[in-house]
Amino acid sequence: MKLTFLKSTLSRKNLMALTGLFLCFFLVIHLLGNLQLLLPADRAAERFNHYSDLLSGNIFIKMISYVLYLSLIAHAVDALIITVRNKQTATKYAYDNRKQASKWYSRNMGILGTILLIFLVIHFKDFWYVYKFGTVPFDRNGNKDLYVVVVHAFKSWWYVLLYVLSMFALGFHLLHGFKSAVRTLGLYHPGYAALVQTFGTVYSYAITIGFAVIPVYVHLTQFGLWN
């Protein structure tokens, strides 16, 4: 019974690690596309709409998108199952100094994950669903004008604040998640542990700052002090 539980837990952790690393790769691609929003408005609109049309019209990218959806669901479900099982089988010790040995974000991955899940629901509703099933105007090149949708969303300061706070939650999630995924898959060797740690930290900061800057920049240039 214990062996079955152990195998089940390990396989779930492996799946969560693999899906997590795939999502890390996707975040890089997604950020590179979104960074086009930092271009001057006329160029940003054309480039970003072309990028969005490419993602929706290419059959290979469509197949990758289905993998992305499945990865998001599997990652969230596995995280929930593992968390529940760990709580059910947790052993209480008279003295436990794990809080001193681990970062607070490592102990609160469940909370960070929940924040990200709520953000994803909002994000998919406001952008993905609107682009796929909503009424979106077309730009002069015949592409759906998702740029207008994005700019309209970032018009609200509270939406920008929600986005930025969610990106910080993502950053803390990545700080622990990247290293944890590498360790789970058995790739964390003492010889290059420092390199993995450094790469994970730089990656997490770059993704967080990159995504967080975009809504602030759009808001300030389109509706704020820089307009």
mmCIF file of N, CA and C in Angstrom, residues 121-177:
data_model
loop_
_atom_site.group_PDB
_atom_site.id
_atom_site.type_symbol
_atom_site.label_atom_id
_atom_site.label_comp_id
_atom_site.label_asym_id
_atom_site.label_seq_id
_atom_site.Cartn_x
_atom_site.Cartn_y
_atom_site.Cartn_z
ATOM 1 N N VAL A 121 -7.808 32.413 -15.172
ATOM 2 C CA VAL A 121 -9.235 32.415 -15.549
ATOM 3 C C VAL A 121 -9.619 33.792 -16.095
ATOM 4 N N ILE A 122 -9.200 34.842 -15.377
ATOM 5 C CA ILE A 122 -9.488 36.208 -15.819
ATOM 6 C C ILE A 122 -8.776 36.510 -17.138
ATOM 7 N N HIS A 123 -7.523 36.098 -17.223
ATOM 8 C CA HIS A 123 -6.706 36.353 -18.402
ATOM 9 C C HIS A 123 -7.288 35.665 -19.643
ATOM 10 N N PHE A 124 -7.660 34.415 -19.511
ATOM 11 C CA PHE A 124 -8.256 33.683 -20.622
ATOM 12 C C PHE A 124 -9.596 34.300 -21.030
ATOM 13 N N LYS A 125 -10.378 34.710 -20.050
ATOM 14 C CA LYS A 125 -11.691 35.303 -20.345
ATOM 15 C C LYS A 125 -11.550 36.617 -21.108
ATOM 16 N N ASP A 126 -10.608 37.452 -20.678
ATOM 17 C CA ASP A 126 -10.487 38.796 -21.243
ATOM 18 C C ASP A 126 -9.728 38.845 -22.556
ATOM 19 N N PHE A 127 -8.876 37.864 -22.820
ATOM 20 C CA PHE A 127 -8.073 37.914 -24.037
ATOM 21 C C PHE A 127 -8.329 36.712 -24.946
ATOM 22 N N TRP A 128 -8.058 35.510 -24.453
ATOM 23 C CA TRP A 128 -8.209 34.318 -25.297
ATOM 24 C C TRP A 128 -9.652 34.122 -25.747
ATOM 25 N N TYR A 129 -10.590 34.194 -24.816
ATOM 26 C CA TYR A 129 -11.998 33.954 -25.168
ATOM 27 C C TYR A 129 -12.521 35.045 -26.099
ATOM 28 N N VAL A 130 -12.183 36.297 -25.788
ATOM 29 C CA VAL A 130 -12.622 37.408 -26.633
ATOM 30 C C VAL A 130 -12.054 37.274 -28.040
ATOM 31 N N TYR A 131 -10.774 36.890 -28.138
ATOM 32 C CA TYR A 131 -10.140 36.747 -29.450
ATOM 33 C C TYR A 131 -10.760 35.601 -30.244
ATOM 34 N N LYS A 132 -11.049 34.504 -29.566
ATOM 35 C CA LYS A 132 -11.563 33.314 -30.244
ATOM 36 C C LYS A 132 -13.055 33.413 -30.555
ATOM 37 N N PHE A 133 -13.838 33.912 -29.606
ATOM 38 C CA PHE A 133 -15.298 33.838 -29.741
ATOM 39 C C PHE A 133 -16.005 35.192 -29.660
ATOM 40 N N GLY A 134 -15.266 36.240 -29.309
ATOM 41 C CA GLY A 134 -15.889 37.543 -29.183
ATOM 42 C C GLY A 134 -15.893 38.309 -30.498
ATOM 43 N N THR A 135 -16.422 39.511 -30.431
ATOM 44 C CA THR A 135 -16.443 40.385 -31.602
ATOM 45 C C THR A 135 -15.251 41.329 -31.534
ATOM 46 N N VAL A 136 -14.264 41.049 -32.351
ATOM 47 C CA VAL A 136 -13.030 41.833 -32.362
ATOM 48 C C VAL A 136 -12.881 42.512 -33.718
ATOM 49 N N PRO A 137 -12.613 43.827 -33.745
ATOM 50 C CA PRO A 137 -12.438 44.512 -35.037
ATOM 51 C C PRO A 137 -11.182 44.033 -35.746
ATOM 52 N N PHE A 138 -11.098 44.320 -37.037
ATOM 53 C CA PHE A 138 -9.929 43.932 -37.825
ATOM 54 C C PHE A 138 -9.063 45.162 -38.092
ATOM 55 N N ASP A 139 -7.743 44.951 -38.152
ATOM 56 C CA ASP A 139 -6.857 46.057 -38.479
ATOM 57 C C ASP A 139 -6.755 46.207 -39.995
ATOM 58 N N ARG A 140 -5.923 47.108 -40.450
ATOM 59 C CA ARG A 140 -5.827 47.397 -41.879
ATOM 60 C C ARG A 140 -5.219 46.258 -42.683
ATOM 61 N N ASN A 141 -4.568 45.322 -41.996
ATOM 62 C CA ASN A 141 -3.971 44.165 -42.673
ATOM 63 C C ASN A 141 -4.894 42.952 -42.673
ATOM 64 N N GLY A 142 -6.090 43.110 -42.128
ATOM 65 C CA GLY A 142 -7.050 42.006 -42.112
ATOM 66 C C GLY A 142 -6.908 41.064 -40.940
ATOM 67 N N ASN A 143 -6.067 41.420 -39.970
ATOM 68 C CA ASN A 143 -5.912 40.597 -38.766
ATOM 69 C C ASN A 143 -6.830 41.101 -37.669
ATOM 70 N N LYS A 144 -7.270 40.201 -36.804
ATOM 71 C CA LYS A 144 -8.060 40.626 -35.657
ATOM 72 C C LYS A 144 -7.237 41.582 -34.802
ATOM 73 N N ASP A 145 -7.839 42.694 -34.423
ATOM 74 C CA ASP A 145 -7.106 43.740 -33.713
ATOM 75 C C ASP A 145 -7.093 43.465 -32.209
ATOM 76 N N LEU A 146 -6.282 42.483 -31.813
ATOM 77 C CA LEU A 146 -6.166 42.155 -30.399
ATOM 78 C C LEU A 146 -5.460 43.268 -29.637
ATOM 79 N N TYR A 147 -4.672 44.049 -30.342
ATOM 80 C CA TYR A 147 -3.974 45.168 -29.710
ATOM 81 C C TYR A 147 -4.969 46.130 -29.064
ATOM 82 N N VAL A 148 -6.065 46.405 -29.738
ATOM 83 C CA VAL A 148 -7.106 47.290 -29.197
ATOM 84 C C VAL A 148 -7.696 46.695 -27.927
ATOM 85 N N VAL A 149 -7.898 45.379 -27.922
ATOM 86 C CA VAL A 149 -8.457 44.692 -26.747
ATOM 87 C C VAL A 149 -7.497 44.817 -25.564
ATOM 88 N N VAL A 150 -6.210 44.618 -25.823
ATOM 89 C CA VAL A 150 -5.197 44.695 -24.774
ATOM 90 C C VAL A 150 -5.109 46.111 -24.203
ATOM 91 N N VAL A 151 -5.052 47.086 -25.084
ATOM 92 C CA VAL A 151 -4.957 48.483 -24.646
ATOM 93 C C VAL A 151 -6.186 48.874 -23.823
ATOM 94 N N HIS A 152 -7.358 48.425 -24.252
ATOM 95 C CA HIS A 152 -8.587 48.729 -23.514
ATOM 96 C C HIS A 152 -8.542 48.107 -22.117
ATOM 97 N N ALA A 153 -8.015 46.887 -22.013
ATOM 98 C CA ALA A 153 -7.940 46.216 -20.708
ATOM 99 C C ALA A 153 -6.988 46.959 -19.779
ATOM 100 N N PHE A 154 -5.856 47.403 -20.321
ATOM 101 C CA PHE A 154 -4.849 48.079 -19.505
ATOM 102 C C PHE A 154 -5.162 49.553 -19.270
ATOM 103 N N LYS A 155 -6.326 49.981 -19.723
ATOM 104 C CA LYS A 155 -6.768 51.347 -19.444
ATOM 105 C C LYS A 155 -7.082 51.520 -17.969
ATOM 106 N N SER A 156 -7.562 50.466 -17.329
ATOM 107 C CA SER A 156 -7.960 50.507 -15.921
ATOM 108 C C SER A 156 -6.749 50.276 -15.027
ATOM 109 N N TRP A 157 -6.513 51.203 -14.103
ATOM 110 C CA TRP A 157 -5.350 51.080 -13.216
ATOM 111 C C TRP A 157 -5.457 49.861 -12.321
ATOM 112 N N TRP A 158 -6.687 49.504 -11.909
ATOM 113 C CA TRP A 158 -6.857 48.354 -11.022
ATOM 114 C C TRP A 158 -6.541 47.049 -11.758
ATOM 115 N N TYR A 159 -6.822 47.020 -13.067
ATOM 116 C CA TYR A 159 -6.506 45.828 -13.859
ATOM 117 C C TYR A 159 -4.990 45.691 -14.006
ATOM 118 N N VAL A 160 -4.330 46.820 -14.213
ATOM 119 C CA VAL A 160 -2.868 46.833 -14.294
ATOM 120 C C VAL A 160 -2.267 46.359 -12.973
ATOM 121 N N LEU A 161 -2.825 46.849 -11.863
ATOM 122 C CA LEU A 161 -2.334 46.444 -10.543
ATOM 123 C C LEU A 161 -2.533 44.946 -10.323
ATOM 124 N N LEU A 162 -3.706 44.433 -10.680
ATOM 125 C CA LEU A 162 -3.973 42.998 -10.560
ATOM 126 C C LEU A 162 -2.978 42.192 -11.386
ATOM 127 N N TYR A 163 -2.707 42.660 -12.588
ATOM 128 C CA TYR A 163 -1.775 41.972 -13.484
ATOM 129 C C TYR A 163 -0.371 41.939 -12.887
ATOM 130 N N VAL A 164 0.080 43.087 -12.399
ATOM 131 C CA VAL A 164 1.432 43.183 -11.841
ATOM 132 C C VAL A 164 1.575 42.304 -10.599
ATOM 133 N N LEU A 165 0.596 42.350 -9.706
ATOM 134 C CA LEU A 165 0.640 41.526 -8.494
ATOM 135 C C LEU A 165 0.639 40.043 -8.841
ATOM 136 N N SER A 166 -0.117 39.682 -9.860
ATOM 137 C CA SER A 166 -0.152 38.280 -10.303
ATOM 138 C C SER A 166 1.199 37.859 -10.866
ATOM 139 N N MET A 167 1.886 38.786 -11.533
ATOM 140 C CA MET A 167 3.212 38.470 -12.077
ATOM 141 C C MET A 167 4.235 38.272 -10.957
ATOM 142 N N PHE A 168 4.079 39.017 -9.862
ATOM 143 C CA PHE A 168 4.967 38.796 -8.722
ATOM 144 C C PHE A 168 4.687 37.427 -8.096
ATOM 145 N N ALA A 169 3.416 37.045 -8.053
ATOM 146 C CA ALA A 169 3.070 35.708 -7.562
ATOM 147 C C ALA A 169 3.689 34.650 -8.469
ATOM 148 N N LEU A 170 3.655 34.900 -9.779
ATOM 149 C CA LEU A 170 4.279 33.989 -10.733
ATOM 150 C C LEU A 170 5.778 33.896 -10.493
ATOM 151 N N GLY A 171 6.403 35.044 -10.238
ATOM 152 C CA GLY A 171 7.845 35.058 -10.006
ATOM 153 C C GLY A 171 8.255 34.227 -8.811
ATOM 154 N N PHE A 172 7.535 34.382 -7.700
ATOM 155 C CA PHE A 172 7.835 33.585 -6.513
ATOM 156 C C PHE A 172 7.557 32.103 -6.766
ATOM 157 N N HIS A 173 6.503 31.836 -7.531
ATOM 158 C CA HIS A 173 6.168 30.454 -7.887
ATOM 159 C C HIS A 173 7.309 29.826 -8.688
ATOM 160 N N LEU A 174 7.871 30.606 -9.612
ATOM 161 C CA LEU A 174 8.964 30.115 -10.452
ATOM 162 C C LEU A 174 10.253 29.931 -9.664
ATOM 163 N N LEU A 175 10.506 30.822 -8.710
ATOM 164 C CA LEU A 175 11.729 30.728 -7.915
ATOM 165 C C LEU A 175 11.857 29.362 -7.253
ATOM 166 N N HIS A 176 10.740 28.851 -6.755
ATOM 167 C CA HIS A 176 10.760 27.532 -6.131
ATOM 168 C C HIS A 176 10.530 26.431 -7.169
ATOM 169 N N GLY A 177 9.581 26.680 -8.086
ATOM 170 C CA GLY A 177 9.146 25.636 -9.002
ATOM 171 C C GLY A 177 10.214 25.144 -9.953
#
